[in-house]
Amino acid sequence: MEPFDYALERLATFPTGIIHLVPEPADGFNRLTQLLMEAFPDFPPYGGEFPPAPHLTLDLAHGDVTETSTQALLGDTVPVKARAEWLDLAWYEAGRCHLVRRWPLGTVTA
């Protein structure tokens, strides 16, 4: 899959309280997700608990943390225009997060 451009402009909150930015257009991320789901059908995103939705997690709504307060903290840092050029496999564990492997988009690997 070739690299693609997107923008982060719109703030939203999932029913779980995760405050996030939505990439637009989301087509490239949706396609990557579909390809990964086809390649690894035994490992659905989020263990199959939630449907995959491209996003950039910012915070969790609680107490004084709301979508409005998060928007205020973002100030003029959004909108952001970006280009997806890499697919990263990351390991997430408290105190031990690290990049496992990186693949450039637009290349074919065996």
Tab-separated table of N, CA, C and O in Angstrom:
chain	number	residue	atom	x	y	z
A	1	MET	N	0.849	-1.172	0.000
A	1	MET	CA	0.000	0.000	0.000
A	1	MET	C	0.897	1.238	0.000
A	1	MET	O	1.910	1.277	0.698
A	2	GLU	N	0.516	2.217	-0.767
A	2	GLU	CA	1.307	3.440	-0.894
A	2	GLU	C	1.084	4.375	0.310
A	2	GLU	O	0.025	4.336	0.947
A	3	PRO	N	2.066	5.226	0.620
A	3	PRO	CA	1.855	6.245	1.658
A	3	PRO	C	0.648	7.113	1.302
A	3	PRO	O	0.267	7.213	0.134
A	4	PHE	N	0.054	7.727	2.309
A	4	PHE	CA	-1.132	8.552	2.072
A	4	PHE	C	-1.173	9.734	3.033
A	4	PHE	O	-0.593	9.703	4.109
A	5	ASP	N	-1.848	10.782	2.599
A	5	ASP	CA	-2.004	11.995	3.390
A	5	ASP	C	-3.308	11.955	4.171
A	5	ASP	O	-4.280	11.324	3.742
A	6	TYR	N	-3.307	12.643	5.305
A	6	TYR	CA	-4.513	12.752	6.125
A	6	TYR	C	-4.377	13.991	7.001
A	6	TYR	O	-3.309	14.608	7.084
A	7	ALA	N	-5.465	14.349	7.632
A	7	ALA	CA	-5.458	15.487	8.561
A	7	ALA	C	-6.120	15.067	9.868
A	7	ALA	O	-6.992	14.200	9.885
A	8	LEU	N	-5.662	15.656	10.942
A	8	LEU	CA	-6.272	15.486	12.264
A	8	LEU	C	-6.886	16.826	12.627
A	8	LEU	O	-6.168	17.779	12.922
A	9	GLU	N	-8.198	16.907	12.546
A	9	GLU	CA	-8.900	18.163	12.800
A	9	GLU	C	-10.019	18.006	13.815
A	9	GLU	O	-10.261	18.887	14.610
A	10	ARG	N	-10.717	16.875	13.734
A	10	ARG	CA	-11.948	16.701	14.497
A	10	ARG	C	-11.712	15.877	15.755
A	10	ARG	O	-11.175	14.778	15.709
A	11	LEU	N	-12.134	16.434	16.880
A	11	LEU	CA	-12.063	15.760	18.164
A	11	LEU	C	-13.362	15.002	18.393
A	11	LEU	O	-14.442	15.480	18.037
A	12	ALA	N	-13.266	13.810	18.978
A	12	ALA	CA	-14.451	13.005	19.267
A	12	ALA	C	-14.194	12.186	20.531
A	12	ALA	O	-13.059	12.115	21.013
A	13	THR	N	-15.254	11.576	21.048
A	13	THR	CA	-15.141	10.730	22.233
A	13	THR	C	-15.890	9.427	21.978
A	13	THR	O	-17.055	9.431	21.583
A	14	PHE	N	-15.203	8.295	22.199
A	14	PHE	CA	-15.847	6.995	22.087
A	14	PHE	C	-16.762	6.775	23.297
A	14	PHE	O	-16.561	7.407	24.351
A	15	PRO	N	-17.728	5.861	23.200
A	15	PRO	CA	-18.591	5.560	24.346
A	15	PRO	C	-17.805	5.122	25.588
A	15	PRO	O	-18.275	5.278	26.712
A	16	THR	N	-16.599	4.613	25.393
A	16	THR	CA	-15.748	4.205	26.521
A	16	THR	C	-15.095	5.385	27.227
A	16	THR	O	-14.434	5.208	28.240
A	17	GLY	N	-15.249	6.594	26.668
A	17	GLY	CA	-14.651	7.782	27.267
A	17	GLY	C	-13.319	8.181	26.664
A	17	GLY	O	-12.729	9.181	27.076
A	18	ILE	N	-12.823	7.435	25.702
A	18	ILE	CA	-11.546	7.771	25.060
A	18	ILE	C	-11.742	8.994	24.170
A	18	ILE	O	-12.507	8.962	23.206
A	19	ILE	N	-11.036	10.071	24.509
A	19	ILE	CA	-11.062	11.312	23.723
A	19	ILE	C	-9.967	11.184	22.667
A	19	ILE	O	-8.825	10.836	22.987
A	20	HIS	N	-10.322	11.464	21.425
A	20	HIS	CA	-9.379	11.204	20.337
A	20	HIS	C	-9.573	12.177	19.179
A	20	HIS	O	-10.598	12.843	19.077
A	21	LEU	N	-8.554	12.225	18.316
A	21	LEU	CA	-8.648	12.929	17.047
A	21	LEU	C	-8.940	11.913	15.956
A	21	LEU	O	-8.428	10.784	15.984
A	22	VAL	N	-9.770	12.305	15.016
A	22	VAL	CA	-10.195	11.419	13.929
A	22	VAL	C	-9.412	11.775	12.662
A	22	VAL	O	-9.443	12.934	12.231
A	23	PRO	N	-8.693	10.811	12.066
A	23	PRO	CA	-7.989	11.113	10.817
A	23	PRO	C	-8.984	11.207	9.661
A	23	PRO	O	-9.896	10.386	9.540
A	24	GLU	N	-8.796	12.220	8.834
A	24	GLU	CA	-9.677	12.407	7.687
A	24	GLU	C	-8.845	12.748	6.458
A	24	GLU	O	-7.987	13.627	6.555
A	25	PRO	N	-9.031	12.061	5.362
A	25	PRO	CA	-9.919	10.915	5.241
A	25	PRO	C	-9.334	9.708	5.971
A	25	PRO	O	-8.114	9.594	6.134
A	26	ALA	N	-10.184	8.798	6.383
A	26	ALA	CA	-9.762	7.605	7.132
A	26	ALA	C	-9.516	6.417	6.212
A	26	ALA	O	-9.119	5.345	6.674
A	27	ASP	N	-9.740	6.595	4.911
A	27	ASP	CA	-9.658	5.479	3.961
A	27	ASP	C	-8.351	4.687	4.050
A	27	ASP	O	-8.364	3.459	4.043
A	28	GLY	N	-7.224	5.368	4.099
A	28	GLY	CA	-5.930	4.682	4.154
A	28	GLY	C	-5.795	3.832	5.403
A	28	GLY	O	-5.340	2.682	5.343
A	29	PHE	N	-6.200	4.362	6.544
A	29	PHE	CA	-6.124	3.605	7.792
A	29	PHE	C	-7.109	2.434	7.780
A	29	PHE	O	-6.798	1.347	8.271
A	30	ASN	N	-8.295	2.665	7.209
A	30	ASN	CA	-9.274	1.578	7.102
A	30	ASN	C	-8.733	0.454	6.225
A	30	ASN	O	-8.909	-0.730	6.534
A	31	ARG	N	-8.068	0.815	5.137
A	31	ARG	CA	-7.496	-0.202	4.239
A	31	ARG	C	-6.384	-0.976	4.935
A	31	ARG	O	-6.318	-2.205	4.825
A	32	LEU	N	-5.498	-0.287	5.652
A	32	LEU	CA	-4.440	-0.980	6.394
A	32	LEU	C	-5.041	-1.947	7.408
A	32	LEU	O	-4.582	-3.083	7.550
A	33	THR	N	-6.063	-1.501	8.117
A	33	THR	CA	-6.721	-2.348	9.111
A	33	THR	C	-7.317	-3.581	8.446
A	33	THR	O	-7.160	-4.707	8.937
A	34	GLN	N	-7.980	-3.382	7.321
A	34	GLN	CA	-8.580	-4.508	6.599
A	34	GLN	C	-7.518	-5.508	6.162
A	34	GLN	O	-7.693	-6.722	6.312
A	35	LEU	N	-6.409	-5.013	5.616
A	35	LEU	CA	-5.331	-5.900	5.186
A	35	LEU	C	-4.754	-6.686	6.357
A	35	LEU	O	-4.472	-7.891	6.239
A	36	LEU	N	-4.576	-6.034	7.503
A	36	LEU	CA	-4.052	-6.722	8.681
A	36	LEU	C	-5.040	-7.753	9.213
A	36	LEU	O	-4.656	-8.845	9.638
A	37	MET	N	-6.331	-7.433	9.175
A	37	MET	CA	-7.345	-8.379	9.634
A	37	MET	C	-7.399	-9.603	8.723
A	37	MET	O	-7.586	-10.726	9.189
A	38	GLU	N	-7.196	-9.392	7.422
A	38	GLU	CA	-7.161	-10.510	6.483
A	38	GLU	C	-5.910	-11.358	6.690
A	38	GLU	O	-5.961	-12.590	6.595
A	39	ALA	N	-4.788	-10.722	6.977
A	39	ALA	CA	-3.529	-11.440	7.166
A	39	ALA	C	-3.489	-12.186	8.499
A	39	ALA	O	-2.841	-13.234	8.607
A	40	PHE	N	-4.179	-11.651	9.512
A	40	PHE	CA	-4.147	-12.246	10.856
A	40	PHE	C	-5.569	-12.400	11.406
A	40	PHE	O	-5.943	-11.756	12.386
A	41	PRO	N	-6.375	-13.272	10.789
A	41	PRO	CA	-7.777	-13.381	11.191
A	41	PRO	C	-7.984	-13.857	12.628
A	41	PRO	O	-9.038	-13.610	13.210
A	42	ASP	N	-6.999	-14.521	13.203
A	42	ASP	CA	-7.128	-14.998	14.581
A	42	ASP	C	-6.837	-13.918	15.620
A	42	ASP	O	-6.934	-14.174	16.825
A	43	PHE	N	-6.461	-12.726	15.150
A	43	PHE	CA	-6.106	-11.635	16.056
A	43	PHE	C	-6.842	-10.357	15.679
A	43	PHE	O	-6.239	-9.403	15.187
A	44	PRO	N	-8.145	-10.300	15.913
A	44	PRO	CA	-8.906	-9.102	15.543
A	44	PRO	C	-8.498	-7.905	16.398
A	44	PRO	O	-8.066	-8.073	17.545
A	45	PRO	N	-8.617	-6.700	15.849
A	45	PRO	CA	-8.303	-5.505	16.635
A	45	PRO	C	-9.111	-5.477	17.934
A	45	PRO	O	-10.297	-5.827	17.944
A	46	TYR	N	-8.443	-5.109	19.001
A	46	TYR	CA	-9.063	-5.003	20.327
A	46	TYR	C	-9.696	-6.316	20.761
A	46	TYR	O	-10.679	-6.331	21.493
A	47	GLY	N	-9.133	-7.430	20.289
A	47	GLY	CA	-9.658	-8.733	20.651
A	47	GLY	C	-11.080	-8.953	20.182
A	47	GLY	O	-11.791	-9.815	20.704
A	48	GLY	N	-11.536	-8.157	19.217
A	48	GLY	CA	-12.894	-8.259	18.714
A	48	GLY	C	-13.923	-7.571	19.591
A	48	GLY	O	-15.115	-7.589	19.306
A	49	GLU	N	-13.469	-6.934	20.675
A	49	GLU	CA	-14.387	-6.276	21.615
A	49	GLU	C	-15.010	-5.007	21.040
A	49	GLU	O	-16.152	-4.680	21.341
A	50	PHE	N	-14.234	-4.274	20.233
A	50	PHE	CA	-14.706	-3.028	19.636
A	50	PHE	C	-14.440	-3.067	18.143
A	50	PHE	O	-13.430	-3.611	17.712
A	51	PRO	N	-15.300	-2.458	17.342
A	51	PRO	CA	-14.983	-2.364	15.916
A	51	PRO	C	-13.806	-1.405	15.728
A	51	PRO	O	-13.706	-0.397	16.437
A	52	PRO	N	-12.887	-1.724	14.825
A	52	PRO	CA	-11.742	-0.829	14.635
A	52	PRO	C	-12.191	0.515	14.070
A	52	PRO	O	-13.028	0.569	13.173
A	53	ALA	N	-11.650	1.580	14.639
A	53	ALA	CA	-11.937	2.939	14.175
A	53	ALA	C	-10.633	3.729	14.241
A	53	ALA	O	-10.071	3.902	15.321
A	54	PRO	N	-10.123	4.181	13.095
A	54	PRO	CA	-8.875	4.942	13.112
A	54	PRO	C	-8.994	6.156	14.027
A	54	PRO	O	-10.004	6.872	13.992
A	55	HIS	N	-7.987	6.362	14.860
A	55	HIS	CA	-8.005	7.502	15.778
A	55	HIS	C	-6.628	7.709	16.396
A	55	HIS	O	-5.788	6.813	16.369
A	56	LEU	N	-6.421	8.887	16.964
A	56	LEU	CA	-5.246	9.205	17.767
A	56	LEU	C	-5.746	9.477	19.176
A	56	LEU	O	-6.421	10.480	19.427
A	57	THR	N	-5.470	8.558	20.101
A	57	THR	CA	-5.924	8.701	21.480
A	57	THR	C	-5.229	9.888	22.147
A	57	THR	O	-4.014	10.039	22.046
A	58	LEU	N	-6.020	10.708	22.835
A	58	LEU	CA	-5.483	11.859	23.555
A	58	LEU	C	-5.643	11.728	25.064
A	58	LEU	O	-4.737	12.046	25.817
A	59	ASP	N	-6.818	11.280	25.517
A	59	ASP	CA	-7.075	11.239	26.957
A	59	ASP	C	-8.297	10.384	27.231
A	59	ASP	O	-8.936	9.880	26.316
A	60	LEU	N	-8.622	10.248	28.495
A	60	LEU	CA	-9.812	9.536	28.943
A	60	LEU	C	-10.673	10.516	29.710
A	60	LEU	O	-10.187	11.175	30.649
A	61	ALA	N	-11.925	10.641	29.309
A	61	ALA	CA	-12.839	11.552	30.001
A	61	ALA	C	-13.040	11.070	31.437
A	61	ALA	O	-13.360	9.906	31.676
A	62	HIS	N	-12.807	11.968	32.378
A	62	HIS	CA	-13.026	11.686	33.793
A	62	HIS	C	-12.864	12.988	34.568
A	62	HIS	O	-12.087	13.861	34.169
A	63	GLY	N	-13.594	13.132	35.633
A	63	GLY	CA	-13.477	14.347	36.435
A	63	GLY	C	-13.595	15.592	35.583
A	63	GLY	O	-14.589	15.791	34.897
A	64	ASP	N	-12.557	16.428	35.629
A	64	ASP	CA	-12.540	17.674	34.866
A	64	ASP	C	-12.072	17.498	33.423
A	64	ASP	O	-12.024	18.464	32.665
A	65	VAL	N	-11.690	16.286	33.043
A	65	VAL	CA	-11.211	16.041	31.676
A	65	VAL	C	-12.412	15.729	30.790
A	65	VAL	O	-13.103	14.731	30.979
A	66	THR	N	-12.663	16.620	29.847
A	66	THR	CA	-13.772	16.477	28.913
A	66	THR	C	-13.261	16.722	27.500
A	66	THR	O	-12.120	17.158	27.309
A	67	GLU	N	-14.110	16.489	26.544
A	67	GLU	CA	-13.749	16.814	25.169
A	67	GLU	C	-13.471	18.314	25.045
A	67	GLU	O	-12.519	18.733	24.375
A	68	THR	N	-14.258	19.127	25.728
A	68	THR	CA	-14.083	20.583	25.681
A	68	THR	C	-12.761	21.002	26.311
A	68	THR	O	-12.030	21.824	25.755
A	69	SER	N	-12.415	20.415	27.470
A	69	SER	CA	-11.153	20.789	28.118
A	69	SER	C	-9.958	20.320	27.298
A	69	SER	O	-8.930	20.993	27.234
A	70	THR	N	-10.110	19.169	26.650
A	70	THR	CA	-9.028	18.665	25.802
A	70	THR	C	-8.852	19.557	24.586
A	70	THR	O	-7.722	19.887	24.202
A	71	GLN	N	-9.962	19.999	23.996
A	71	GLN	CA	-9.895	20.921	22.854
A	71	GLN	C	-9.178	22.202	23.257
A	71	GLN	O	-8.346	22.721	22.508
A	72	ALA	N	-9.472	22.707	24.460
A	72	ALA	CA	-8.824	23.928	24.938
A	72	ALA	C	-7.318	23.716	25.092
A	72	ALA	O	-6.523	24.601	24.748
A	73	LEU	N	-6.918	22.554	25.592
A	73	LEU	CA	-5.487	22.271	25.750
A	73	LEU	C	-4.785	22.137	24.396
A	73	LEU	O	-3.624	22.506	24.267
A	74	LEU	N	-5.492	21.617	23.401
A	74	LEU	CA	-4.897	21.493	22.065
A	74	LEU	C	-4.631	22.862	21.443
A	74	LEU	O	-3.680	23.023	20.678
A	75	GLY	N	-5.478	23.824	21.789
A	75	GLY	CA	-5.293	25.173	21.260
A	75	GLY	C	-5.183	25.177	19.752
A	75	GLY	O	-5.991	24.573	19.054
A	76	ASP	N	-4.130	25.841	19.259
A	76	ASP	CA	-3.962	25.952	17.812
A	76	ASP	C	-3.042	24.868	17.235
A	76	ASP	O	-2.545	25.004	16.130
A	77	THR	N	-2.823	23.775	17.992
A	77	THR	CA	-1.992	22.685	17.452
A	77	THR	C	-2.742	21.850	16.422
A	77	THR	O	-2.130	21.080	15.690
A	78	VAL	N	-4.062	21.983	16.398
A	78	VAL	CA	-4.858	21.319	15.365
A	78	VAL	C	-5.555	22.378	14.548
A	78	VAL	O	-5.868	23.445	15.076
A	79	PRO	N	-5.756	22.216	13.295
A	79	PRO	CA	-5.566	20.978	12.556
A	79	PRO	C	-4.095	20.685	12.254
A	79	PRO	O	-3.267	21.592	12.193
A	80	VAL	N	-3.836	19.400	12.067
A	80	VAL	CA	-2.515	18.918	11.703
A	80	VAL	C	-2.650	18.149	10.400
A	80	VAL	O	-3.515	17.289	10.279
A	81	LYS	N	-1.799	18.468	9.441
A	81	LYS	CA	-1.753	17.695	8.199
A	81	LYS	C	-0.540	16.781	8.296
A	81	LYS	O	0.532	17.199	8.751
A	82	ALA	N	-0.726	15.524	7.882
A	82	ALA	CA	0.348	14.542	8.031
A	82	ALA	C	0.334	13.562	6.861
A	82	ALA	O	-0.587	13.567	6.038
A	83	ARG	N	1.355	12.732	6.833
A	83	ARG	CA	1.472	11.705	5.794
A	83	ARG	C	1.848	10.399	6.476
A	83	ARG	O	2.822	10.342	7.232
A	84	ALA	N	1.073	9.359	6.223
A	84	ALA	CA	1.397	8.030	6.741
A	84	ALA	C	2.401	7.396	5.797
A	84	ALA	O	2.106	7.199	4.616
A	85	GLU	N	3.588	7.114	6.319
A	85	GLU	CA	4.655	6.546	5.498
A	85	GLU	C	5.174	5.223	6.029
A	85	GLU	O	5.938	4.548	5.353
A	86	TRP	N	4.788	4.866	7.258
A	86	TRP	CA	5.316	3.675	7.914
A	86	TRP	C	4.199	2.899	8.584
A	86	TRP	O	3.218	3.478	9.040
A	87	LEU	N	4.404	1.605	8.695
A	87	LEU	CA	3.552	0.753	9.515
A	87	LEU	C	4.441	0.256	10.641
A	87	LEU	O	5.472	-0.375	10.395
A	88	ASP	N	4.088	0.610	11.869
A	88	ASP	CA	4.889	0.240	13.032
A	88	ASP	C	4.199	-0.840	13.848
A	88	ASP	O	2.986	-0.777	14.074
A	89	LEU	N	4.966	-1.809	14.293
A	89	LEU	CA	4.497	-2.804	15.246
A	89	LEU	C	5.124	-2.436	16.583
A	89	LEU	O	6.350	-2.433	16.713
A	90	ALA	N	4.284	-2.073	17.546
A	90	ALA	CA	4.775	-1.631	18.853
A	90	ALA	C	4.304	-2.578	19.949
A	90	ALA	O	3.210	-3.148	19.869
A	91	TRP	N	5.112	-2.737	20.959
A	91	TRP	CA	4.770	-3.518	22.138
A	91	TRP	C	4.378	-2.545	23.243
A	91	TRP	O	5.129	-1.626	23.551
A	92	TYR	N	3.182	-2.728	23.788
A	92	TYR	CA	2.705	-1.851	24.860
A	92	TYR	C	2.597	-2.640	26.152
A	92	TYR	O	1.834	-3.589	26.255
A	93	GLU	N	3.404	-2.228	27.116
A	93	GLU	CA	3.398	-2.825	28.451
A	93	GLU	C	3.920	-1.766	29.409
A	93	GLU	O	4.881	-1.060	29.068
A	94	ALA	N	3.308	-1.640	30.556
A	94	ALA	CA	3.721	-0.606	31.515
A	94	ALA	C	5.229	-0.648	31.743
A	94	ALA	O	5.779	-1.672	32.129
A	95	GLY	N	5.887	0.471	31.436
A	95	GLY	CA	7.328	0.596	31.645
A	95	GLY	C	8.192	-0.107	30.616
A	95	GLY	O	9.418	-0.059	30.719
A	96	ARG	N	7.580	-0.768	29.628
A	96	ARG	CA	8.380	-1.521	28.653
A	96	ARG	C	7.902	-1.344	27.226
A	96	ARG	O	8.078	-2.225	26.390
A	97	CYS	N	7.288	-0.215	26.900
A	97	CYS	CA	6.824	0.034	25.533
A	97	CYS	C	8.028	0.209	24.613
A	97	CYS	O	9.011	0.850	24.988
A	98	HIS	N	7.944	-0.391	23.438
A	98	HIS	CA	9.031	-0.217	22.472
A	98	HIS	C	8.570	-0.598	21.069
A	98	HIS	O	7.594	-1.315	20.887
A	99	LEU	N	9.291	-0.095	20.089
A	99	LEU	CA	9.035	-0.405	18.691
A	99	LEU	C	9.645	-1.769	18.395
A	99	LEU	O	10.832	-1.994	18.620
A	100	VAL	N	8.828	-2.679	17.885
A	100	VAL	CA	9.296	-4.027	17.563
A	100	VAL	C	9.841	-4.074	16.137
A	100	VAL	O	10.919	-4.613	15.886
A	101	ARG	N	9.064	-3.487	15.210
A	101	ARG	CA	9.489	-3.501	13.809
A	101	ARG	C	8.782	-2.385	13.060
A	101	ARG	O	7.677	-1.997	13.408
A	102	ARG	N	9.416	-1.912	11.994
A	102	ARG	CA	8.859	-0.842	11.163
A	102	ARG	C	8.989	-1.238	9.698
A	102	ARG	O	10.031	-1.714	9.255
A	103	TRP	N	7.863	-1.028	8.955
A	103	TRP	CA	7.852	-1.299	7.523
A	103	TRP	C	7.460	-0.030	6.789
A	103	TRP	O	6.450	0.593	7.120
A	104	PRO	N	8.215	0.378	5.770
A	104	PRO	CA	7.815	1.548	4.982
A	104	PRO	C	6.626	1.202	4.078
A	104	PRO	O	6.598	0.106	3.485
A	105	LEU	N	5.658	2.073	4.007
A	105	LEU	CA	4.556	1.870	3.078
A	105	LEU	C	5.081	2.065	1.658
A	105	LEU	O	6.024	2.833	1.439
A	106	GLY	N	4.464	1.380	0.715
A	106	GLY	CA	4.881	1.513	-0.675
A	106	GLY	C	5.967	0.540	-1.082
A	106	GLY	O	6.485	0.630	-2.191
A	107	THR	N	6.323	-0.392	-0.206
A	107	THR	CA	7.324	-1.391	-0.545
A	107	THR	C	6.699	-2.777	-0.398
A	107	THR	O	5.706	-2.963	0.281
A	108	VAL	N	7.298	-3.720	-1.046
A	108	VAL	CA	6.836	-5.105	-0.958
A	108	VAL	C	7.900	-5.895	-0.214
A	108	VAL	O	9.082	-5.811	-0.546
A	109	THR	N	7.475	-6.631	0.826
A	109	THR	CA	8.418	-7.471	1.565
A	109	THR	C	7.954	-8.904	1.484
A	109	THR	O	6.762	-9.195	1.364
A	110	ALA	N	8.903	-9.792	1.558
A	110	ALA	CA	8.566	-11.223	1.492
A	110	ALA	C	8.339	-11.778	2.873
A	110	ALA	O	8.723	-11.266	3.855
